[in-house]
Amino acid sequence: MLATALESLGAQHRPPDEIVVVDNGSSDQSAEVALAAGARVVPQPVRGIPSAASTGYDAATGDIIARIDADSICPPAWLARIERRFERDPGLDLLTGDARFYGSSELVHRLGETLYIGGMYWAVTPYLGHPPVFGSNFAMRRETWAELSPEVHRGNGIHDDLDLSLHIRPWMNVELDRDLVVDISARPFATLSGFARRISWVVPTVRNHWPEESPWARRAARRDYEATRSERTA
């Protein structure tokens, strides 16, 4: 899967300036596969998605950090679309996209796309006041990550996408592009236990931010920011 993901990045119409692969304590040939594809391999021995993802963001040197997972397959126009969106809108801080599933039954694919991805955007957007980032397919400015990096939780047992989303500040602009699509493996959703494990990460993530990042607190912070911005403009 990693080899396929890297192959899809190598076929981009707009080639990536760098590819960073985090070796999160692998015991197979993942690091060798990444090096053979020309990626820069960064070790992170503390296993877990939050620590691995943050390590990758820290290591990235580009102005725009684009994130996928090791089982993602990006269409050839993926990076070019991301670049256009950020160039067109200098005020855009984070851009998040959508997913199609592969590797299981059509029913599992539909449930994953409708309930997990669609449900995430439907349920979490009102809570946050902006779309949540989808970790398998999103991008952010490097200066945005520099601002959020000291705050995000890097320990296990949390949902790293949601944690990052909860740390997004009122002055940051997040956009959802449902036409920015990557294919991702349905492995985690093929079993009830796999699906339940991902859902179980949501509660501790929200608890880490409660009540400071409750929906009403976030709305109040955004109102205060907008009011302050209006006063400064006047």
Coordinates of N, CA and C in Angstrom, one line a residue:
M1 N 0.8 -1.2 0.0 CA 0.0 0.0 0.0 C 0.9 1.3 0.0
L2 N 1.9 1.3 0.8 CA 2.8 2.4 0.8 C 3.4 2.7 -0.6
A3 N 3.9 1.6 -1.2 CA 4.5 1.7 -2.5 C 3.5 2.3 -3.5
T4 N 2.2 1.9 -3.4 CA 1.2 2.4 -4.3 C 0.9 3.9 -4.0
A5 N 0.9 4.3 -2.7 CA 0.7 5.7 -2.3 C 1.8 6.5 -2.9
L6 N 3.0 6.1 -2.8 CA 4.2 6.9 -3.3 C 4.2 6.9 -4.8
E7 N 3.8 5.9 -5.4 CA 3.7 5.9 -6.9 C 2.7 6.9 -7.3
S8 N 1.5 7.1 -6.6 CA 0.5 8.1 -7.0 C 1.1 9.5 -6.8
L9 N 2.0 9.7 -5.8 CA 2.6 11.0 -5.6 C 3.6 11.3 -6.7
G10 N 4.3 10.2 -7.2 CA 5.2 10.4 -8.3 C 4.6 10.7 -9.6
A11 N 3.3 10.4 -9.7 CA 2.5 10.7 -11.0 C 1.8 12.0 -11.0
Q12 N 2.0 12.9 -10.0 CA 1.3 14.1 -9.9 C 1.6 15.1 -11.0
H13 N 0.6 15.8 -11.5 CA 0.8 16.8 -12.6 C 1.7 17.9 -12.0
R14 N 1.5 18.2 -10.7 CA 2.4 19.2 -10.1 C 3.2 18.3 -9.1
P15 N 4.5 18.0 -9.4 CA 5.3 17.1 -8.5 C 5.5 17.7 -7.2
P16 N 5.5 16.9 -6.1 CA 5.7 17.4 -4.8 C 7.2 17.8 -4.7
D17 N 7.4 18.9 -3.9 CA 8.8 19.4 -3.7 C 9.6 18.5 -2.8
E18 N 8.9 17.8 -1.9 CA 9.5 16.8 -1.0 C 8.4 15.8 -0.6
I19 N 8.8 14.6 -0.3 CA 7.9 13.6 0.3 C 8.5 13.1 1.6
V20 N 7.8 13.3 2.7 CA 8.2 12.9 4.0 C 7.4 11.7 4.5
V21 N 8.1 10.6 4.8 CA 7.4 9.4 5.3 C 7.9 9.2 6.7
V22 N 7.0 9.1 7.7 CA 7.4 8.9 9.1 C 7.4 7.3 9.3
D23 N 8.6 6.9 9.8 CA 8.7 5.5 10.1 C 8.4 5.4 11.6
N24 N 7.1 4.9 11.9 CA 6.6 4.9 13.2 C 6.8 3.5 13.9
G25 N 8.1 3.1 14.0 CA 8.5 1.9 14.6 C 8.1 0.7 13.8
S26 N 8.2 0.8 12.4 CA 7.9 -0.3 11.6 C 8.8 -1.5 11.7
S27 N 8.3 -2.7 11.5 CA 9.2 -3.9 11.6 C 9.2 -4.6 10.2
D28 N 8.7 -4.0 9.2 CA 8.7 -4.6 7.8 C 9.7 -3.7 7.0
Q29 N 9.5 -3.7 5.7 CA 10.4 -3.0 4.8 C 9.8 -1.6 4.4
S30 N 9.0 -1.0 5.2 CA 8.4 0.3 4.9 C 9.4 1.3 4.6
A31 N 10.4 1.4 5.5 CA 11.4 2.5 5.3 C 12.2 2.3 4.0
E32 N 12.5 1.1 3.7 CA 13.2 0.8 2.5 C 12.4 1.1 1.2
V33 N 11.1 0.8 1.3 CA 10.2 1.2 0.2 C 10.1 2.7 0.0
A34 N 10.1 3.4 1.1 CA 10.0 4.9 1.1 C 11.3 5.5 0.5
L35 N 12.4 5.0 0.9 CA 13.7 5.5 0.4 C 13.9 5.2 -1.0
A36 N 13.4 4.0 -1.5 CA 13.5 3.6 -2.9 C 12.7 4.5 -3.8
A37 N 11.6 5.1 -3.2 CA 10.8 6.0 -4.0 C 11.2 7.4 -3.9
G38 N 12.3 7.7 -3.2 CA 12.9 9.0 -3.1 C 12.4 9.9 -2.0
A39 N 11.7 9.2 -1.0 CA 11.1 10.0 0.1 C 12.2 10.2 1.2
R40 N 12.0 11.2 2.0 CA 12.8 11.4 3.2 C 12.2 10.7 4.3
V41 N 12.8 9.7 5.0 CA 12.3 9.0 6.0 C 12.7 9.6 7.4
V42 N 11.7 9.9 8.2 CA 11.9 10.5 9.5 C 11.4 9.5 10.6
P43 N 12.3 9.0 11.5 CA 11.8 8.1 12.5 C 11.1 8.7 13.6
Q44 N 10.1 8.0 14.1 CA 9.3 8.4 15.3 C 9.0 7.1 16.1
P45 N 9.8 6.7 17.1 CA 9.7 5.4 17.7 C 8.4 5.3 18.6
V46 N 7.9 6.5 19.0 CA 6.7 6.4 19.8 C 5.5 6.1 18.9
R47 N 5.0 4.9 19.0 CA 3.9 4.5 18.1 C 2.6 5.2 18.3
G48 N 1.9 5.5 17.3 CA 0.6 6.1 17.4 C 0.4 7.2 16.3
I49 N -0.8 7.3 15.8 CA -1.0 8.3 14.7 C -0.7 9.7 15.2
P50 N -1.2 10.2 16.4 CA -0.9 11.6 16.7 C 0.6 11.9 16.7
S51 N 1.4 11.1 17.3 CA 2.9 11.4 17.4 C 3.5 11.3 16.0
A52 N 3.1 10.3 15.2 CA 3.6 10.2 13.8 C 3.2 11.3 12.9
A53 N 1.9 11.7 13.0 CA 1.5 12.8 12.1 C 2.2 14.1 12.5
S54 N 2.3 14.4 13.8 CA 3.0 15.7 14.2 C 4.5 15.7 13.8
T55 N 5.1 14.5 13.9 CA 6.5 14.4 13.5 C 6.6 14.7 12.0
G56 N 5.7 14.3 11.2 CA 5.8 14.6 9.8 C 5.6 16.0 9.5
Y57 N 4.6 16.7 10.2 CA 4.4 18.1 10.0 C 5.6 18.9 10.4
D58 N 6.2 18.5 11.5 CA 7.4 19.2 12.0 C 8.6 19.1 11.0
A59 N 8.7 18.0 10.3 CA 9.8 17.7 9.4 C 9.6 18.4 8.1
A60 N 8.4 18.7 7.7 CA 8.1 19.3 6.4 C 8.7 20.7 6.3
T61 N 9.2 21.0 5.1 CA 9.9 22.3 4.9 C 9.2 23.1 3.9
G62 N 8.2 22.6 3.2 CA 7.4 23.4 2.2 C 6.5 24.4 2.8
D63 N 6.1 25.4 2.0 CA 5.2 26.4 2.4 C 3.8 25.8 2.7
I64 N 3.4 24.8 1.9 CA 2.2 24.1 2.1 C 2.5 22.6 2.5
I65 N 1.9 22.2 3.6 CA 2.0 20.8 4.1 C 0.8 20.0 3.7
A66 N 0.9 19.0 2.8 CA -0.2 18.2 2.4 C -0.1 16.8 3.0
R67 N -1.1 16.3 3.6 CA -1.1 15.0 4.4 C -1.9 14.0 3.7
I68 N -1.4 12.8 3.6 CA -2.1 11.6 3.3 C -1.7 10.5 4.2
D69 N -2.3 9.3 4.1 CA -1.9 8.1 4.9 C -1.2 7.2 4.0
A70 N -0.6 6.2 4.5 CA 0.2 5.2 3.8 C -0.6 4.4 2.8
D71 N -1.9 4.4 3.0 CA -2.8 3.6 2.1 C -3.6 4.5 1.2
S72 N -3.3 5.8 1.2 CA -4.0 6.7 0.3 C -3.5 6.6 -1.2
I73 N -4.4 6.8 -2.1 CA -4.0 6.9 -3.5 C -4.5 8.2 -4.1
C74 N -3.6 9.1 -4.5 CA -4.0 10.4 -4.9 C -4.2 10.5 -6.4
P75 N -5.2 11.1 -6.9 CA -5.4 11.3 -8.4 C -4.3 12.2 -8.9
P76 N -3.9 12.2 -10.1 CA -2.8 13.0 -10.6 C -2.9 14.5 -10.4
A77 N -4.2 15.0 -10.4 CA -4.4 16.5 -10.2 C -4.5 16.9 -8.8
W78 N -4.2 16.0 -7.8 CA -4.5 16.3 -6.4 C -3.6 17.5 -5.9
L79 N -2.3 17.4 -6.1 CA -1.5 18.5 -5.6 C -1.7 19.8 -6.3
A80 N -1.9 19.7 -7.6 CA -2.2 20.9 -8.4 C -3.4 21.6 -7.9
R81 N -4.5 20.9 -7.6 CA -5.7 21.5 -7.1 C -5.4 22.2 -5.7
I82 N -4.7 21.5 -4.9 CA -4.3 22.1 -3.6 C -3.6 23.4 -3.8
E83 N -2.6 23.4 -4.6 CA -1.8 24.6 -4.9 C -2.6 25.7 -5.4
R84 N -3.5 25.4 -6.4 CA -4.4 26.5 -6.9 C -5.3 27.1 -5.8
R85 N -5.8 26.3 -5.0 CA -6.7 26.8 -3.9 C -6.0 27.8 -3.0
F86 N -4.8 27.4 -2.6 CA -4.0 28.3 -1.7 C -3.5 29.5 -2.4
E87 N -3.1 29.4 -3.7 CA -2.7 30.6 -4.4 C -3.8 31.6 -4.6
R88 N -5.0 31.0 -4.9 CA -6.2 31.9 -5.2 C -6.7 32.6 -3.9
D89 N -6.5 32.0 -2.8 CA -7.0 32.6 -1.5 C -5.8 32.7 -0.5
P90 N -5.2 33.9 -0.4 CA -4.1 34.1 0.5 C -4.5 33.9 2.0
G91 N -5.8 34.1 2.2 CA -6.3 34.0 3.6 C -6.7 32.6 4.0
L92 N -6.5 31.6 3.1 CA -6.8 30.2 3.4 C -5.7 29.6 4.2
D93 N -6.1 29.0 5.4 CA -5.1 28.4 6.3 C -5.1 26.9 6.1
L94 N -6.3 26.3 6.0 CA -6.3 24.8 5.9 C -7.4 24.4 4.9
L95 N -7.1 23.4 4.1 CA -8.0 22.9 3.1 C -8.2 21.4 3.3
T96 N -9.4 21.0 3.4 CA -9.7 19.5 3.6 C -10.6 19.0 2.5
G97 N -10.4 17.7 2.3 CA -11.1 17.1 1.2 C -12.0 15.9 1.6
D98 N -12.2 15.0 0.6 CA -13.1 13.9 0.7 C -12.4 12.6 0.4
A99 N -13.1 11.5 0.4 CA -12.5 10.2 0.2 C -13.4 9.2 -0.5
R100 N -12.8 8.3 -1.3 CA -13.5 7.1 -1.8 C -12.8 5.9 -1.1
F101 N -13.5 4.9 -0.9 CA -12.9 3.7 -0.2 C -12.7 2.6 -1.3
Y102 N -11.6 1.8 -1.0 CA -11.3 0.6 -1.9 C -10.9 -0.5 -1.0
G103 N -11.0 -1.7 -1.5 CA -10.4 -2.9 -0.8 C -11.4 -3.6 0.0
S104 N -12.7 -3.4 -0.1 CA -13.8 -4.2 0.6 C -15.0 -4.3 -0.3
S105 N -16.1 -4.6 0.4 CA -17.4 -4.7 -0.4 C -18.0 -3.3 -0.7
E106 N -18.9 -3.3 -1.6 CA -19.5 -2.0 -2.0 C -20.3 -1.5 -0.8
L107 N -20.9 -2.4 0.0 CA -21.6 -1.9 1.1 C -20.7 -1.2 2.1
V108 N -19.5 -1.8 2.4 CA -18.6 -1.2 3.3 C -18.1 0.2 2.8
H109 N -17.9 0.2 1.5 CA -17.4 1.5 0.9 C -18.5 2.6 1.1
R110 N -19.8 2.2 0.8 CA -20.8 3.2 0.9 C -21.0 3.7 2.4
L111 N -21.0 2.7 3.3 CA -21.1 3.1 4.7 C -20.0 4.0 5.2
G112 N -18.8 3.7 4.7 CA -17.6 4.5 5.1 C -17.8 5.9 4.6
E113 N -18.1 6.0 3.3 CA -18.2 7.3 2.7 C -19.4 8.1 3.2
T114 N -20.5 7.4 3.5 CA -21.7 8.1 3.9 C -21.7 8.4 5.4
L115 N -21.5 7.3 6.2 CA -21.6 7.5 7.7 C -20.3 8.1 8.3
Y116 N -19.1 7.5 7.9 CA -17.9 8.0 8.6 C -17.5 9.4 8.1
I117 N -17.3 9.5 6.7 CA -16.8 10.7 6.2 C -17.9 11.8 6.2
G118 N -19.0 11.4 5.6 CA -20.2 12.3 5.5 C -20.7 12.7 6.9
G119 N -20.8 11.7 7.7 CA -21.2 11.9 9.1 C -20.3 12.8 9.9
M120 N -19.0 12.7 9.6 CA -18.0 13.5 10.3 C -18.3 15.0 10.0
Y121 N -18.4 15.3 8.7 CA -18.6 16.7 8.3 C -19.9 17.2 8.7
W122 N -21.0 16.4 8.7 CA -22.3 16.8 9.1 C -22.4 17.1 10.6
A123 N -21.8 16.2 11.4 CA -22.0 16.3 12.8 C -20.9 17.3 13.5
V124 N -19.7 17.3 13.0 CA -18.6 18.0 13.7 C -18.6 19.5 13.2
T125 N -18.9 19.8 12.0 CA -18.9 21.2 11.6 C -19.6 22.1 12.4
P126 N -20.9 21.8 12.8 CA -21.6 22.8 13.7 C -20.9 22.9 15.1
Y127 N -20.3 21.8 15.6 CA -19.7 21.8 16.8 C -18.5 22.8 16.8
L128 N -17.7 22.6 15.7 CA -16.4 23.4 15.6 C -16.7 24.9 15.2
G129 N -17.7 25.0 14.3 CA -17.9 26.3 13.7 C -17.2 26.4 12.4
H130 N -16.5 25.3 11.9 CA -15.8 25.2 10.6 C -15.7 23.8 10.3
P131 N -15.4 23.4 9.1 CA -15.2 22.0 8.8 C -14.0 21.4 9.5
P132 N -14.2 20.1 10.0 CA -13.0 19.5 10.6 C -12.0 19.0 9.5
V133 N -10.7 18.9 9.8 CA -9.8 18.4 8.9 C -9.9 16.9 8.8
F134 N -9.7 16.4 7.6 CA -9.8 14.9 7.4 C -8.3 14.5 7.2
G135 N -7.7 13.8 8.1 CA -6.3 13.5 8.1 C -5.8 12.8 6.9
S136 N -6.6 12.0 6.3 CA -6.1 11.3 5.1 C -6.1 12.1 3.8
N137 N -6.5 13.4 3.9 CA -6.6 14.2 2.7 C -6.8 15.7 3.1
F138 N -5.8 16.3 3.5 CA -5.9 17.8 3.8 C -4.5 18.4 3.7
A139 N -4.6 19.8 3.7 CA -3.3 20.5 3.6 C -3.4 21.8 4.4
M140 N -2.3 22.3 4.8 CA -2.3 23.5 5.6 C -1.0 24.3 5.4
R141 N -1.0 25.6 5.6 CA 0.2 26.4 5.5 C 1.1 26.1 6.6
R142 N 2.4 26.1 6.3 CA 3.4 25.8 7.3 C 3.4 26.7 8.5
E143 N 3.0 28.0 8.3 CA 2.9 29.0 9.4 C 1.7 28.6 10.3
T144 N 0.7 28.0 9.7 CA -0.5 27.6 10.5 C 0.0 26.5 11.4
W145 N 0.7 25.5 10.9 CA 1.2 24.4 11.8 C 2.1 25.0 12.8
A146 N 3.0 25.9 12.5 CA 3.9 26.5 13.4 C 3.2 27.1 14.6
E147 N 2.0 27.7 14.3 CA 1.2 28.3 15.4 C 0.5 27.2 16.3
L148 N 0.1 26.1 15.6 CA -0.7 25.1 16.3 C 0.2 24.0 16.9
S149 N 1.4 23.8 16.4 CA 2.3 22.7 16.9 C 2.5 22.7 18.4
P150 N 2.7 23.8 19.1 CA 3.0 23.7 20.5 C 1.7 23.2 21.3
E151 N 0.5 23.3 20.7 CA -0.7 23.1 21.4 C -1.3 21.7 21.2
V152 N -1.1 21.1 20.1 CA -1.7 19.8 19.8 C -1.3 18.7 20.7
H153 N -2.2 17.8 21.0 CA -1.9 16.6 21.8 C -1.2 15.5 20.9
R154 N -0.1 15.0 21.4 CA 0.6 14.0 20.6 C 0.6 12.6 21.2
G155 N -0.2 12.4 22.3 CA -0.2 11.1 22.9 C -1.3 10.2 22.3
N156 N -1.2 8.9 22.6 CA -2.1 8.0 22.0 C -3.5 8.1 22.6
G157 N -4.5 7.4 22.0 CA -5.8 7.3 22.5 C -6.7 8.5 22.2
I158 N -6.2 9.3 21.2 CA -7.1 10.4 20.8 C -7.2 10.4 19.3
H159 N -8.1 11.1 18.7 CA -8.4 11.2 17.3 C -7.6 12.5 16.8
D160 N -6.5 12.2 16.1 CA -5.6 13.3 15.8 C -6.2 14.4 14.9
D161 N -7.1 13.9 14.0 CA -7.7 14.9 13.1 C -8.6 15.8 13.9
L162 N -9.4 15.3 14.8 CA -10.3 16.1 15.6 C -9.5 17.0 16.6
D163 N -8.5 16.4 17.1 CA -7.6 17.2 18.0 C -7.1 18.5 17.3
L164 N -6.5 18.3 16.1 CA -6.0 19.4 15.4 C -7.1 20.4 15.1
S165 N -8.3 19.9 14.7 CA -9.5 20.7 14.4 C -9.9 21.6 15.6
L166 N -9.8 21.0 16.8 CA -10.2 21.7 18.0 C -9.2 22.8 18.3
H167 N -8.0 22.7 17.9 CA -7.0 23.7 18.2 C -7.0 24.8 17.2
I168 N -7.7 24.7 16.1 CA -7.8 25.8 15.1 C -8.4 27.0 15.7
R169 N -7.7 28.1 15.6 CA -8.1 29.4 16.2 C -9.1 30.2 15.4
P170 N -9.8 31.1 16.1 CA -10.9 31.8 15.4 C -10.5 32.6 14.1
W171 N -9.2 33.0 14.1 CA -8.7 33.8 13.0 C -8.3 32.9 11.8
M172 N -8.3 31.6 11.9 CA -7.9 30.7 10.9 C -9.1 30.3 10.0
N173 N -8.8 30.3 8.7 CA -9.8 30.0 7.7 C -9.7 28.5 7.2
V174 N -10.7 27.7 7.4 CA -10.8 26.3 6.9 C -11.8 26.2 5.9
E175 N -11.5 25.5 4.8 CA -12.4 25.3 3.7 C -12.5 23.8 3.4
L176 N -13.7 23.3 3.1 CA -13.9 22.0 2.6 C -14.2 21.9 1.1
D177 N -13.4 21.1 0.4 CA -13.5 21.0 -1.0 C -13.9 19.5 -1.3
R178 N -15.2 19.2 -1.5 CA -15.6 17.9 -1.7 C -15.1 17.3 -3.0
D179 N -14.6 18.1 -3.9 CA -14.0 17.6 -5.2 C -12.5 17.3 -5.0
L180 N -11.9 17.6 -3.8 CA -10.6 17.2 -3.6 C -10.6 15.8 -2.9
V181 N -10.4 14.7 -3.8 CA -10.7 13.4 -3.3 C -9.5 12.5 -3.5
V182 N -9.3 11.6 -2.5 CA -8.3 10.6 -2.6 C -9.0 9.2 -2.3
D183 N -8.4 8.2 -2.7 CA -8.9 6.8 -2.4 C -8.1 6.3 -1.2
I184 N -8.9 5.7 -0.2 CA -8.3 5.2 1.0 C -8.8 3.8 1.2
S185 N -7.9 3.0 1.9 CA -8.3 1.6 2.2 C -9.5 1.5 3.1
A186 N -10.3 0.6 2.9 CA -11.5 0.3 3.8 C -11.1 -0.7 4.9
R187 N -9.9 -1.0 5.0 CA -9.5 -2.0 6.0 C -10.0 -1.7 7.4
P188 N -9.8 -0.4 7.9 CA -10.2 -0.1 9.3 C -11.7 -0.2 9.5
F189 N -12.5 -0.2 8.4 CA -13.9 -0.1 8.5 C -14.6 -1.4 8.1
A190 N -13.8 -2.4 7.8 CA -14.3 -3.7 7.3 C -14.8 -4.5 8.5
T191 N -14.4 -4.2 9.7 CA -14.9 -4.9 10.9 C -15.5 -3.9 11.9
L192 N -16.5 -4.4 12.6 CA -17.1 -3.6 13.6 C -16.1 -3.1 14.7
S193 N -15.2 -3.9 15.1 CA -14.2 -3.5 16.1 C -13.3 -2.4 15.5
G194 N -12.9 -2.5 14.3 CA -12.1 -1.5 13.7 C -12.8 -0.1 13.6
F195 N -14.1 -0.2 13.3 CA -14.8 1.1 13.2 C -15.0 1.6 14.6
A196 N -15.4 0.7 15.6 CA -15.6 1.2 17.0 C -14.3 1.8 17.6
R197 N -13.2 1.2 17.2 CA -11.9 1.8 17.8 C -11.7 3.2 17.4
R198 N -12.0 3.6 16.1 CA -11.9 4.9 15.7 C -12.9 5.9 16.4
I199 N -14.1 5.4 16.5 CA -15.1 6.2 17.2 C -14.7 6.4 18.7
S200 N -14.1 5.4 19.3 CA -13.8 5.5 20.7 C -12.7 6.6 21.0
W201 N -12.0 7.0 20.0 CA -11.0 8.0 20.1 C -11.6 9.4 20.3
V202 N -12.9 9.5 19.9 CA -13.6 10.8 19.8 C -13.8 11.4 21.2
V203 N -14.3 10.6 22.1 CA -14.7 11.0 23.5 C -13.5 11.6 24.2
P204 N -12.4 10.9 24.3 CA -11.2 11.4 25.1 C -10.7 12.7 24.4
T205 N -10.8 12.8 23.1 CA -10.3 14.0 22.4 C -11.1 15.2 22.8
V206 N -12.4 15.0 22.8 CA -13.3 16.1 23.2 C -13.1 16.4 24.7
R207 N -12.9 15.4 25.5 CA -12.7 15.6 26.9 C -11.5 16.5 27.2
N208 N -10.4 16.2 26.4 CA -9.2 17.0 26.6 C -9.4 18.5 26.4
H209 N -10.5 18.9 25.6 CA -10.7 20.3 25.3 C -11.9 20.8 26.0
W210 N -12.5 20.1 26.9 CA -13.7 20.6 27.6 C -13.4 21.2 28.9
P211 N -14.1 22.4 29.2 CA -15.1 23.1 28.5 C -14.5 24.2 27.6
E212 N -13.2 24.4 27.6 CA -12.6 25.5 26.9 C -13.0 25.6 25.5
E213 N -13.1 24.4 24.8 CA -13.5 24.3 23.4 C -14.9 23.8 23.2
S214 N -15.8 24.0 24.1 CA -17.2 23.6 23.9 C -17.7 24.4 22.8
P215 N -18.8 24.0 22.1 CA -19.4 24.8 21.0 C -19.7 26.2 21.4
W216 N -20.3 26.5 22.6 CA -20.6 27.8 22.9 C -19.4 28.7 23.2
A217 N -18.3 28.0 23.8 CA -17.1 28.8 24.0 C -16.4 29.1 22.7
R218 N -16.5 28.2 21.7 CA -15.9 28.5 20.4 C -16.7 29.6 19.7
R219 N -18.0 29.6 19.8 CA -18.8 30.6 19.1 C -18.5 32.0 19.8
A220 N -18.3 32.0 21.1 CA -18.0 33.3 21.8 C -16.7 33.8 21.4
A221 N -15.7 32.9 21.3 CA -14.3 33.3 20.8 C -14.4 33.9 19.4
R222 N -15.1 33.3 18.6 CA -15.2 33.8 17.2 C -15.9 35.1 17.1
R223 N -17.0 35.3 18.0 CA -17.7 36.6 18.0 C -16.7 37.7 18.5
D224 N -15.9 37.3 19.5 CA -15.0 38.3 20.1 C -13.9 38.7 19.0
Y225 N -13.5 37.7 18.3 CA -12.5 38.0 17.3 C -13.0 38.8 16.2
E226 N -14.3 38.5 15.7 CA -14.9 39.3 14.7 C -15.1 40.7 15.1
A227 N -15.5 40.9 16.4 CA -15.8 42.2 16.9 C -14.5 43.0 17.0
T228 N -13.4 42.4 17.4 CA -12.1 43.1 17.5 C -11.6 43.5 16.1
R229 N -11.8 42.6 15.2 CA -11.4 42.8 13.8 C -12.1 44.0 13.2
S230 N -13.4 44.1 13.5 CA -14.3 45.2 13.0 C -13.8 46.5 13.6
E231 N -13.5 46.5 14.9 CA -13.1 47.7 15.5 C -11.8 48.2 15.0
R232 N -10.8 47.3 14.7 CA -9.5 47.7 14.2 C -9.7 48.2 12.7
T233 N -10.6 47.6 12.0 CA -10.9 48.1 10.6 C -11.5 49.5 10.6
A234 N -12.4 49.7 11.6 CA -13.0 51.0 11.7 C -12.0 52.0 12.1

